[in-house]
Amino acid sequence: MYLLADNLQTYHEVFVPGKTDPQMLLRNAIAAGIFTDYMLYEQESEVRIVANPLADVAVGTDTIYSTYLGETYSETVSDPLKQVESVLSHLPIENWTAYGYVGFDIARFYSAYSKAIKQPMLYFFVPEIELRITDKGVHIRSIKSPSKLLEAISVEVQQPEYKVTPPKVEPGDNHEYESRVGDLVSAIQRGELHKAIISRSVEVKGNLDVLGTYNVGAAINNSARSYCFKLGDVRSVGFSPEILMEVNASGFVITNPLAGTRHREADPAKDALLHDELFTDAKEVKEHALSVWLAQNEVAQVCQPETVQVFDFMEVKKYRTVQHLSSRVGGQLKTDKSLWDALKVLFPGITVSGINKKLALEWIDRLEDRPRGIYAGGIGWVDSDGTADIAIAIRSAYQYGDSVYLNAGAGIVGESVPEKEYIESVNKMNTILSNIVMESEEK
């Protein structure tokens, strides 16, 4: 592990007052060669842009790798989430925040799920440069002198006009998907499990234009969290409606299950009818209630029992193409538990796995042909002070190597109708599909 003695890294901190366009700043920094690998993460009243790994940690199928200032550390994988916690805690960096993703495939170390992408299943990096952008200004934290970055902030450049180039997704997988849903419905009706989320995956060759796709999507999508990043040969852009885990400075953890879905209609009267159906359709209400029930059980494993509670039960959250039933479940972490303990019990999210989670993961592994990769995992940040903000990686596009993947699923219960579940998955995939900008071949 890294030596803490003589080489403690500290950040230079500068505040630049005034409003700044985060996308313009990111584009300027990339164009100026200041940023190589980067991530943008937008939450409530703040946008964070981070770049250039000072230290990182990655989980492969057999080994955890970590690098810091040219020094590499590795160990055999056994309990990756807790091992990553240990690696980060030993970094000789003052007041760090690590940014990245936990892919769904990390579930293979904790369940019968067996699939994995070739790229890291988990990747977090502590950046050399961190920008926190609010309406008041830009708070810069940089290991090196921020002089070049200050120049990039001061330059105003008009955003290019992006042309949406959504890949052609040929219909035809409906029969296969509906057959899988039918098999699962039969198992649920036999009492084997309560619910599982079965997803579809579409692969397209080419390169995702990260900034272009984010620019188009951010202009028309409302979301709980949005993000874009390029980390090695892994890229992603997404507009997630759902927060897997928030942990505040006092150690209060909240998860926000969304379960129960209706599509949106342009006509307000029709849209209102679909809103009301969420409360009268037994399938949707059951799906949501089961998710909240399990979320309470999971939170209770790491929180003080008397603090576990449900907030905002069965509210409707409306997004551009779909609307969901939403509840929040939270509690105060026990004194001997950390954000990583909370993540371990909450991961993968109930609404992207199922109930009983163990059995649902077995069915997902059996019915889905491809590894999920980052899809249905988490994207966000964790902090050395114990705080965290991680969104569920849905309504997103993912690139691994030279292929772009789109994924979407539906929550299957005993009352599910396979044809309707297929349509739900199509509506969800369209959230990101209609925003895709691909790089031109000349690029």
Short mmCIF file of C-alpha atoms in Angstrom, two decimals:
data_model
loop_
_atom_site.label_atom_id
_atom_site.label_comp_id
_atom_site.label_asym_id
_atom_site.label_seq_id
_atom_site.Cartn_x
_atom_site.Cartn_y
_atom_site.Cartn_z
CA MET A 1 0.00 0.00 0.00
CA TYR A 2 1.09 3.57 -0.53
CA LEU A 3 3.44 5.27 1.94
CA LEU A 4 1.82 8.19 3.75
CA ALA A 5 4.92 9.76 5.24
CA ASP A 6 6.53 12.40 3.06
CA ASN A 7 4.38 12.91 -0.01
CA LEU A 8 0.96 14.15 1.10
CA GLN A 9 -0.73 15.79 -1.88
CA THR A 10 -2.77 18.95 -1.27
CA TYR A 11 -4.93 21.00 -3.60
CA HIS A 12 -4.55 24.64 -4.61
CA GLU A 13 -7.99 26.23 -4.19
CA VAL A 14 -9.34 29.24 -6.09
CA PHE A 15 -12.84 30.69 -6.36
CA VAL A 16 -13.86 32.49 -9.55
CA PRO A 17 -17.10 34.45 -9.02
CA GLY A 18 -19.77 34.78 -11.71
CA LYS A 19 -21.87 32.45 -13.82
CA THR A 20 -20.09 29.97 -16.09
CA ASP A 21 -21.50 27.55 -18.64
CA PRO A 22 -20.22 24.12 -17.49
CA GLN A 23 -20.37 22.60 -20.96
CA MET A 24 -18.44 25.49 -22.49
CA LEU A 25 -15.82 25.23 -19.74
CA LEU A 26 -15.42 21.50 -20.31
CA ARG A 27 -15.13 21.95 -24.07
CA ASN A 28 -12.55 24.73 -23.67
CA ALA A 29 -10.43 22.67 -21.28
CA ILE A 30 -10.44 19.66 -23.62
CA ALA A 31 -9.60 21.82 -26.64
CA ALA A 32 -6.72 23.46 -24.73
CA GLY A 33 -5.27 20.05 -23.87
CA ILE A 34 -5.79 20.63 -20.12
CA PHE A 35 -8.17 17.66 -19.74
CA THR A 36 -7.53 14.12 -20.95
CA ASP A 37 -9.83 11.74 -19.09
CA TYR A 38 -12.76 13.59 -17.55
CA MET A 39 -16.18 13.39 -15.96
CA LEU A 40 -19.07 15.84 -15.61
CA TYR A 41 -21.69 15.12 -12.92
CA GLU A 42 -24.72 17.36 -12.38
CA GLN A 43 -26.77 17.25 -9.20
CA GLU A 44 -29.46 19.59 -7.85
CA SER A 45 -27.70 23.00 -7.53
CA GLU A 46 -24.15 22.05 -8.53
CA VAL A 47 -22.22 20.75 -11.53
CA ARG A 48 -18.91 18.99 -10.91
CA ILE A 49 -16.27 18.63 -13.61
CA VAL A 50 -13.17 16.58 -12.81
CA ALA A 51 -10.23 15.50 -14.91
CA ASN A 52 -6.88 13.73 -15.10
CA PRO A 53 -6.41 10.90 -12.58
CA LEU A 54 -4.01 11.65 -9.75
CA ALA A 55 -4.83 8.22 -8.35
CA ASP A 56 -7.25 5.54 -9.43
CA VAL A 57 -8.59 2.11 -8.56
CA ALA A 58 -10.08 -0.46 -10.93
CA VAL A 59 -11.66 -3.88 -10.43
CA GLY A 60 -11.14 -6.61 -13.02
CA THR A 61 -12.42 -10.19 -13.00
CA ASP A 62 -9.59 -11.39 -10.75
CA THR A 63 -7.57 -8.41 -9.59
CA ILE A 64 -7.93 -4.93 -8.11
CA TYR A 65 -5.45 -2.44 -9.55
CA SER A 66 -4.60 0.96 -8.14
CA THR A 67 -2.12 3.57 -9.36
CA TYR A 68 -0.72 6.69 -7.73
CA LEU A 69 2.08 8.86 -9.14
CA GLY A 70 3.41 6.03 -11.25
CA GLU A 71 3.29 3.48 -8.45
CA THR A 72 1.02 0.47 -8.97
CA TYR A 73 -0.61 -1.70 -6.34
CA SER A 74 -2.64 -4.85 -6.95
CA GLU A 75 -4.38 -7.57 -4.99
CA THR A 76 -6.70 -10.51 -5.65
CA VAL A 77 -10.40 -9.67 -5.63
CA SER A 78 -12.43 -11.07 -2.75
CA ASP A 79 -14.78 -8.36 -1.43
CA PRO A 80 -14.23 -5.58 -4.00
CA LEU A 81 -16.33 -2.80 -2.49
CA LYS A 82 -14.61 -3.06 0.89
CA GLN A 83 -11.22 -3.52 -0.79
CA VAL A 84 -11.75 -0.33 -2.82
CA GLU A 85 -12.68 1.45 0.41
CA SER A 86 -9.38 0.33 1.92
CA VAL A 87 -7.32 1.37 -1.10
CA LEU A 88 -8.85 4.85 -1.20
CA SER A 89 -8.47 5.34 2.55
CA HIS A 90 -4.71 4.78 2.28
CA LEU A 91 -4.11 7.36 -0.45
CA PRO A 92 -1.72 10.13 0.64
CA ILE A 93 -4.06 12.82 -0.68
CA GLU A 94 -5.69 15.37 1.57
CA ASN A 95 -9.49 15.75 1.43
CA TRP A 96 -9.97 13.67 -1.71
CA THR A 97 -13.14 12.96 -3.67
CA ALA A 98 -13.17 9.98 -6.03
CA TYR A 99 -15.36 9.92 -9.14
CA GLY A 100 -16.41 7.05 -11.37
CA TYR A 101 -18.70 4.06 -11.64
CA VAL A 102 -19.64 0.74 -10.09
CA GLY A 103 -20.78 -1.54 -12.90
CA PHE A 104 -23.67 -3.93 -12.40
CA ASP A 105 -21.19 -6.75 -13.07
CA ILE A 106 -19.66 -6.21 -9.59
CA ALA A 107 -22.69 -8.27 -8.46
CA ARG A 108 -20.78 -11.37 -9.67
CA PHE A 109 -18.66 -11.20 -6.48
CA TYR A 110 -21.72 -11.20 -4.21
CA SER A 111 -24.27 -13.37 -6.02
CA ALA A 112 -24.87 -16.04 -8.66
CA TYR A 113 -24.63 -13.42 -11.41
CA SER A 114 -21.61 -14.43 -13.52
CA LYS A 115 -21.16 -12.08 -16.48
CA ALA A 116 -18.53 -9.35 -16.90
CA ILE A 117 -17.32 -6.84 -19.47
CA LYS A 118 -13.65 -6.82 -20.52
CA GLN A 119 -13.20 -3.27 -19.21
CA PRO A 120 -13.01 -2.55 -15.46
CA MET A 121 -16.26 -3.45 -13.68
CA LEU A 122 -15.56 -0.67 -11.19
CA TYR A 123 -13.43 2.41 -11.71
CA PHE A 124 -12.91 5.44 -9.47
CA PHE A 125 -10.29 8.15 -9.78
CA VAL A 126 -9.15 11.01 -7.58
CA PRO A 127 -8.69 13.91 -10.03
CA GLU A 128 -5.82 16.34 -10.40
CA ILE A 129 -8.43 19.00 -11.20
CA GLU A 130 -11.88 19.40 -9.65
CA LEU A 131 -14.37 22.15 -10.52
CA ARG A 132 -17.57 22.72 -8.57
CA ILE A 133 -19.81 25.09 -10.49
CA THR A 134 -22.81 26.89 -8.96
CA ASP A 135 -24.74 30.06 -9.77
CA LYS A 136 -22.26 31.98 -7.62
CA GLY A 137 -19.13 30.89 -9.44
CA VAL A 138 -16.51 28.16 -9.93
CA HIS A 139 -14.63 26.61 -7.03
CA ILE A 140 -11.37 25.21 -8.41
CA ARG A 141 -9.26 22.58 -6.67
CA SER A 142 -6.09 21.69 -8.54
CA ILE A 143 -2.90 19.83 -7.62
CA LYS A 144 -0.97 21.92 -10.16
CA SER A 145 -1.14 25.65 -10.78
CA PRO A 146 -4.63 26.48 -12.12
CA SER A 147 -3.40 29.33 -14.39
CA LYS A 148 -4.23 27.56 -17.69
CA LEU A 149 -7.60 26.55 -16.33
CA LEU A 150 -8.38 30.15 -15.38
CA GLU A 151 -7.73 31.11 -19.00
CA ALA A 152 -10.15 28.43 -20.19
CA ILE A 153 -12.84 29.76 -17.85
CA SER A 154 -12.41 33.31 -19.13
CA VAL A 155 -12.83 32.40 -22.82
CA GLU A 156 -16.41 32.47 -24.10
CA VAL A 157 -16.95 30.23 -27.10
CA GLN A 158 -20.32 29.54 -28.67
CA GLN A 159 -21.45 25.93 -28.45
CA PRO A 160 -21.40 24.13 -31.81
CA GLU A 161 -24.69 23.06 -33.34
CA TYR A 162 -24.96 19.33 -32.86
CA LYS A 163 -26.93 17.12 -35.22
CA VAL A 164 -28.60 14.14 -33.62
CA THR A 165 -27.51 10.92 -35.34
CA PRO A 166 -29.35 8.18 -33.47
CA PRO A 167 -28.22 4.69 -34.49
CA LYS A 168 -30.73 2.57 -36.30
CA VAL A 169 -32.24 0.08 -33.88
CA GLU A 170 -33.94 -2.57 -35.92
CA PRO A 171 -37.12 -3.95 -34.34
CA GLY A 172 -37.32 -7.68 -34.06
CA ASP A 173 -36.18 -8.62 -30.58
CA ASN A 174 -39.71 -8.32 -29.20
CA HIS A 175 -40.56 -12.01 -29.54
CA GLU A 176 -37.36 -13.10 -27.81
CA TYR A 177 -37.80 -10.54 -25.01
CA GLU A 178 -41.47 -11.38 -24.52
CA SER A 179 -40.64 -15.09 -24.36
CA ARG A 180 -38.10 -14.43 -21.59
CA VAL A 181 -40.61 -12.31 -19.72
CA GLY A 182 -43.16 -15.10 -20.07
CA ASP A 183 -40.73 -17.61 -18.55
CA LEU A 184 -40.07 -15.27 -15.64
CA VAL A 185 -43.78 -14.55 -15.05
CA SER A 186 -44.40 -18.30 -14.80
CA ALA A 187 -41.62 -18.64 -12.20
CA ILE A 188 -43.06 -15.75 -10.19
CA GLN A 189 -46.54 -17.26 -10.33
CA ARG A 190 -45.06 -20.52 -9.03
CA GLY A 191 -43.80 -18.57 -6.02
CA GLU A 192 -40.07 -18.76 -6.82
CA LEU A 193 -39.59 -14.97 -6.42
CA HIS A 194 -41.62 -11.75 -6.33
CA LYS A 195 -40.07 -9.61 -9.05
CA ALA A 196 -37.11 -9.28 -11.42
CA ILE A 197 -35.99 -6.68 -13.94
CA ILE A 198 -35.21 -8.10 -17.37
CA SER A 199 -33.42 -5.81 -19.80
CA ARG A 200 -32.72 -5.54 -23.51
CA SER A 201 -29.38 -4.53 -24.99
CA VAL A 202 -28.60 -2.98 -28.37
CA GLU A 203 -25.03 -2.78 -29.73
CA VAL A 204 -23.93 -0.25 -32.35
CA LYS A 205 -20.46 0.04 -33.88
CA GLY A 206 -18.90 3.51 -33.81
CA ASN A 207 -17.84 6.21 -31.39
CA LEU A 208 -20.16 8.14 -29.11
CA ASP A 209 -19.75 11.92 -29.28
CA VAL A 210 -19.81 12.46 -25.52
CA LEU A 211 -20.10 16.24 -25.47
CA GLY A 212 -22.56 16.34 -28.36
CA THR A 213 -24.87 13.73 -26.86
CA TYR A 214 -24.78 15.42 -23.47
CA ASN A 215 -25.48 18.83 -25.01
CA VAL A 216 -28.53 17.57 -26.88
CA GLY A 217 -29.85 15.49 -23.98
CA ALA A 218 -29.36 18.15 -21.31
CA ALA A 219 -31.43 20.61 -23.32
CA ILE A 220 -34.55 18.42 -23.35
CA ASN A 221 -34.30 15.91 -20.47
CA ASN A 222 -35.05 16.56 -16.82
CA SER A 223 -33.31 14.11 -14.52
CA ALA A 224 -32.31 13.56 -10.92
CA ARG A 225 -28.66 13.31 -12.00
CA SER A 226 -26.94 13.70 -15.34
CA TYR A 227 -23.40 12.84 -16.32
CA CYS A 228 -20.94 12.32 -19.12
CA PHE A 229 -17.43 10.95 -19.05
CA LYS A 230 -14.49 9.58 -21.00
CA LEU A 231 -12.27 7.30 -18.95
CA GLY A 232 -9.83 5.40 -21.12
CA ASP A 233 -11.83 3.42 -23.69
CA VAL A 234 -15.00 3.68 -21.61
CA ARG A 235 -17.45 6.49 -22.30
CA SER A 236 -20.95 7.23 -21.07
CA VAL A 237 -23.68 9.86 -21.24
CA GLY A 238 -26.83 9.61 -19.17
CA PHE A 239 -29.82 11.29 -17.58
CA SER A 240 -30.74 9.17 -14.59
CA PRO A 241 -34.09 9.61 -12.85
CA GLU A 242 -33.05 7.56 -9.83
CA ILE A 243 -30.56 7.95 -6.98
CA LEU A 244 -29.10 4.72 -5.67
CA MET A 245 -27.48 6.28 -2.61
CA GLU A 246 -26.86 9.64 -0.99
CA VAL A 247 -24.91 9.94 2.25
CA ASN A 248 -24.72 13.33 3.93
CA ALA A 249 -22.09 14.76 6.29
CA SER A 250 -23.89 13.44 9.39
CA GLY A 251 -24.01 9.89 8.01
CA PHE A 252 -27.68 9.81 6.98
CA VAL A 253 -28.15 7.55 3.97
CA ILE A 254 -31.07 7.77 1.51
CA THR A 255 -32.05 5.60 -1.43
CA ASN A 256 -34.80 6.51 -3.90
CA PRO A 257 -36.53 3.52 -5.52
CA LEU A 258 -38.60 4.26 -8.62
CA ALA A 259 -40.94 1.44 -9.59
CA GLY A 260 -44.21 1.60 -11.48
CA THR A 261 -44.14 3.23 -14.92
CA ARG A 262 -46.40 4.88 -17.47
CA HIS A 263 -45.38 6.61 -20.69
CA ARG A 264 -45.96 10.35 -21.22
CA GLU A 265 -48.52 11.90 -23.56
CA ALA A 266 -48.34 15.33 -25.20
CA ASP A 267 -52.04 15.85 -24.50
CA PRO A 268 -52.37 16.98 -20.83
CA ALA A 269 -55.67 15.17 -20.30
CA LYS A 270 -54.30 11.85 -21.57
CA ASP A 271 -51.12 12.37 -19.55
CA ALA A 272 -53.20 12.94 -16.40
CA LEU A 273 -55.11 9.71 -17.02
CA LEU A 274 -51.85 7.80 -17.23
CA HIS A 275 -50.70 9.51 -14.02
CA ASP A 276 -53.84 8.31 -12.25
CA GLU A 277 -53.42 4.77 -13.60
CA LEU A 278 -50.21 4.45 -11.59
CA PHE A 279 -52.34 4.44 -8.42
CA THR A 280 -55.14 2.17 -9.70
CA ASP A 281 -53.14 -0.48 -11.58
CA ALA A 282 -52.54 -3.31 -9.11
CA LYS A 283 -49.39 -4.41 -10.94
CA GLU A 284 -47.75 -0.97 -10.67
CA VAL A 285 -48.72 -0.42 -7.03
CA LYS A 286 -47.53 -3.91 -6.06
CA GLU A 287 -44.23 -3.44 -7.88
CA HIS A 288 -43.58 -0.17 -6.06
CA ALA A 289 -44.69 -1.35 -2.62
CA LEU A 290 -42.45 -4.42 -2.83
CA SER A 291 -39.47 -2.23 -3.77
CA VAL A 292 -40.02 0.13 -0.83
CA TRP A 293 -40.44 -2.81 1.54
CA LEU A 294 -37.10 -4.34 0.49
CA ALA A 295 -35.36 -0.94 0.55
CA GLN A 296 -36.40 -0.57 4.19
CA ASN A 297 -35.00 -4.01 4.98
CA GLU A 298 -31.70 -3.20 3.28
CA VAL A 299 -31.29 0.21 4.91
CA ALA A 300 -32.06 -1.37 8.31
CA GLN A 301 -29.02 -3.66 7.94
CA VAL A 302 -26.59 -0.73 8.19
CA CYS A 303 -28.64 1.94 9.99
CA GLN A 304 -29.84 2.48 13.54
CA PRO A 305 -33.27 0.74 13.60
CA GLU A 306 -35.21 3.65 15.13
CA THR A 307 -34.01 6.03 12.37
CA VAL A 308 -35.20 4.02 9.35
CA GLN A 309 -38.11 5.75 7.65
CA VAL A 310 -39.95 6.27 4.36
CA PHE A 311 -40.26 9.76 2.87
CA ASP A 312 -42.51 11.04 0.07
CA PHE A 313 -44.25 7.68 -0.36
CA MET A 314 -45.61 7.00 -3.86
CA GLU A 315 -45.06 10.40 -5.38
CA VAL A 316 -45.10 10.59 -9.17
CA LYS A 317 -41.93 11.81 -10.86
CA LYS A 318 -42.43 12.92 -14.44
CA TYR A 319 -39.72 12.77 -17.08
CA ARG A 320 -39.73 13.45 -20.81
CA THR A 321 -40.88 10.03 -22.03
CA VAL A 322 -42.01 8.22 -18.86
CA GLN A 323 -43.42 8.85 -15.38
CA HIS A 324 -42.69 6.76 -12.28
CA LEU A 325 -43.93 6.09 -8.78
CA SER A 326 -41.22 7.28 -6.38
CA SER A 327 -40.44 6.92 -2.67
CA ARG A 328 -37.38 7.68 -0.57
CA VAL A 329 -36.08 5.42 2.20
CA GLY A 330 -33.39 6.49 4.66
CA GLY A 331 -31.71 6.04 8.01
CA GLN A 332 -28.74 7.04 10.14
CA LEU A 333 -25.68 4.83 9.59
CA LYS A 334 -24.54 2.81 12.58
CA THR A 335 -21.30 4.11 14.06
CA ASP A 336 -19.37 1.07 12.83
CA LYS A 337 -20.71 1.30 9.25
CA SER A 338 -19.45 3.36 6.31
CA LEU A 339 -20.85 4.48 2.97
CA TRP A 340 -19.25 1.36 1.46
CA ASP A 341 -21.23 -0.87 3.82
CA ALA A 342 -24.39 0.94 2.73
CA LEU A 343 -23.46 0.57 -0.93
CA LYS A 344 -22.80 -3.13 -0.43
CA VAL A 345 -26.33 -3.82 0.87
CA LEU A 346 -28.08 -1.48 -1.59
CA PHE A 347 -26.19 -2.69 -4.65
CA PRO A 348 -27.41 -3.43 -7.21
CA GLY A 349 -30.52 -1.30 -6.80
CA ILE A 350 -33.78 -3.14 -6.11
CA THR A 351 -35.44 -1.49 -9.09
CA VAL A 352 -32.81 -2.83 -11.51
CA SER A 353 -32.47 -6.30 -9.97
CA GLY A 354 -35.57 -7.59 -8.15
CA ILE A 355 -37.08 -9.23 -5.09
CA ASN A 356 -35.75 -11.54 -3.66
CA LYS A 357 -32.56 -9.94 -4.95
CA LYS A 358 -30.50 -13.13 -4.76
CA LEU A 359 -33.00 -15.10 -6.84
CA ALA A 360 -33.63 -12.18 -9.20
CA LEU A 361 -29.91 -12.01 -10.00
CA GLU A 362 -29.96 -15.72 -10.84
CA TRP A 363 -32.80 -15.13 -13.30
CA ILE A 364 -31.10 -12.08 -14.83
CA ASP A 365 -27.96 -14.13 -15.37
CA ARG A 366 -30.01 -16.92 -16.94
CA LEU A 367 -32.21 -14.82 -19.23
CA GLU A 368 -29.90 -12.02 -20.41
CA ASP A 369 -27.26 -12.91 -23.01
CA ARG A 370 -24.81 -10.04 -22.47
CA PRO A 371 -23.11 -8.62 -19.40
CA ARG A 372 -24.81 -5.44 -18.26
CA GLY A 373 -21.54 -3.61 -17.77
CA ILE A 374 -22.12 -0.20 -16.22
CA TYR A 375 -25.85 -0.31 -17.01
CA ALA A 376 -27.97 -0.62 -13.84
CA GLY A 377 -24.90 -0.07 -11.69
CA GLY A 378 -24.01 3.33 -10.23
CA ILE A 379 -22.25 6.51 -11.39
CA GLY A 380 -21.17 9.33 -9.09
CA TRP A 381 -18.70 10.19 -6.35
CA VAL A 382 -17.49 9.19 -2.89
CA ASP A 383 -15.64 11.47 -0.48
CA SER A 384 -12.97 10.97 2.17
CA ASP A 385 -15.34 12.62 4.68
CA GLY A 386 -17.86 9.76 4.29
CA THR A 387 -20.33 11.53 2.01
CA ALA A 388 -21.44 10.15 -1.35
CA ASP A 389 -23.81 10.70 -4.26
CA ILE A 390 -24.40 7.81 -6.67
CA ALA A 391 -27.06 7.64 -9.38
CA ILE A 392 -28.37 4.43 -10.88
CA ALA A 393 -26.89 4.11 -14.36
CA ILE A 394 -30.04 4.02 -16.49
CA ARG A 395 -31.36 6.15 -19.40
CA SER A 396 -27.76 6.18 -20.58
CA ALA A 397 -25.48 5.21 -23.46
CA TYR A 398 -22.24 3.33 -22.81
CA GLN A 399 -19.20 2.79 -24.98
CA TYR A 400 -16.68 0.01 -24.45
CA GLY A 401 -13.92 -0.10 -27.06
CA ASP A 402 -15.44 0.50 -30.50
CA SER A 403 -19.07 -0.33 -29.62
CA VAL A 404 -21.88 1.74 -28.14
CA TYR A 405 -24.52 -0.03 -26.04
CA LEU A 406 -28.06 1.00 -25.16
CA ASN A 407 -29.93 -0.88 -22.43
CA ALA A 408 -33.41 -0.71 -20.96
CA GLY A 409 -35.57 -3.05 -18.93
CA ALA A 410 -38.88 -3.50 -17.16
CA GLY A 411 -39.90 -4.75 -13.73
CA ILE A 412 -41.61 -8.11 -14.07
CA VAL A 413 -44.15 -9.34 -11.50
CA GLY A 414 -46.81 -12.04 -11.58
CA GLU A 415 -49.35 -9.71 -13.21
CA SER A 416 -46.98 -8.61 -16.01
CA VAL A 417 -48.10 -8.79 -19.64
CA PRO A 418 -45.04 -9.54 -21.83
CA GLU A 419 -46.15 -7.29 -24.71
CA LYS A 420 -46.65 -4.31 -22.37
CA GLU A 421 -43.28 -4.87 -20.70
CA TYR A 422 -41.57 -4.80 -24.10
CA ILE A 423 -43.23 -1.48 -24.91
CA GLU A 424 -42.11 -0.09 -21.54
CA SER A 425 -38.51 -1.03 -22.32
CA VAL A 426 -38.79 0.68 -25.72
CA ASN A 427 -40.10 3.89 -24.12
CA LYS A 428 -37.25 3.89 -21.62
CA MET A 429 -34.58 3.27 -24.28
CA ASN A 430 -35.98 6.10 -26.39
CA THR A 431 -35.06 8.56 -23.62
CA ILE A 432 -31.40 8.29 -24.60
CA LEU A 433 -31.71 6.90 -28.16
CA SER A 434 -33.31 10.10 -29.45
CA ASN A 435 -30.39 12.17 -28.09
CA ILE A 436 -27.47 10.20 -29.51
CA VAL A 437 -24.77 12.05 -31.46
CA MET A 438 -22.15 9.78 -33.01
CA GLU A 439 -18.70 10.97 -34.02
CA SER A 440 -18.20 11.28 -37.77
CA GLU A 441 -15.90 8.72 -39.35
CA GLU A 442 -13.42 11.47 -40.28
CA LYS A 443 -12.96 12.43 -36.60
#
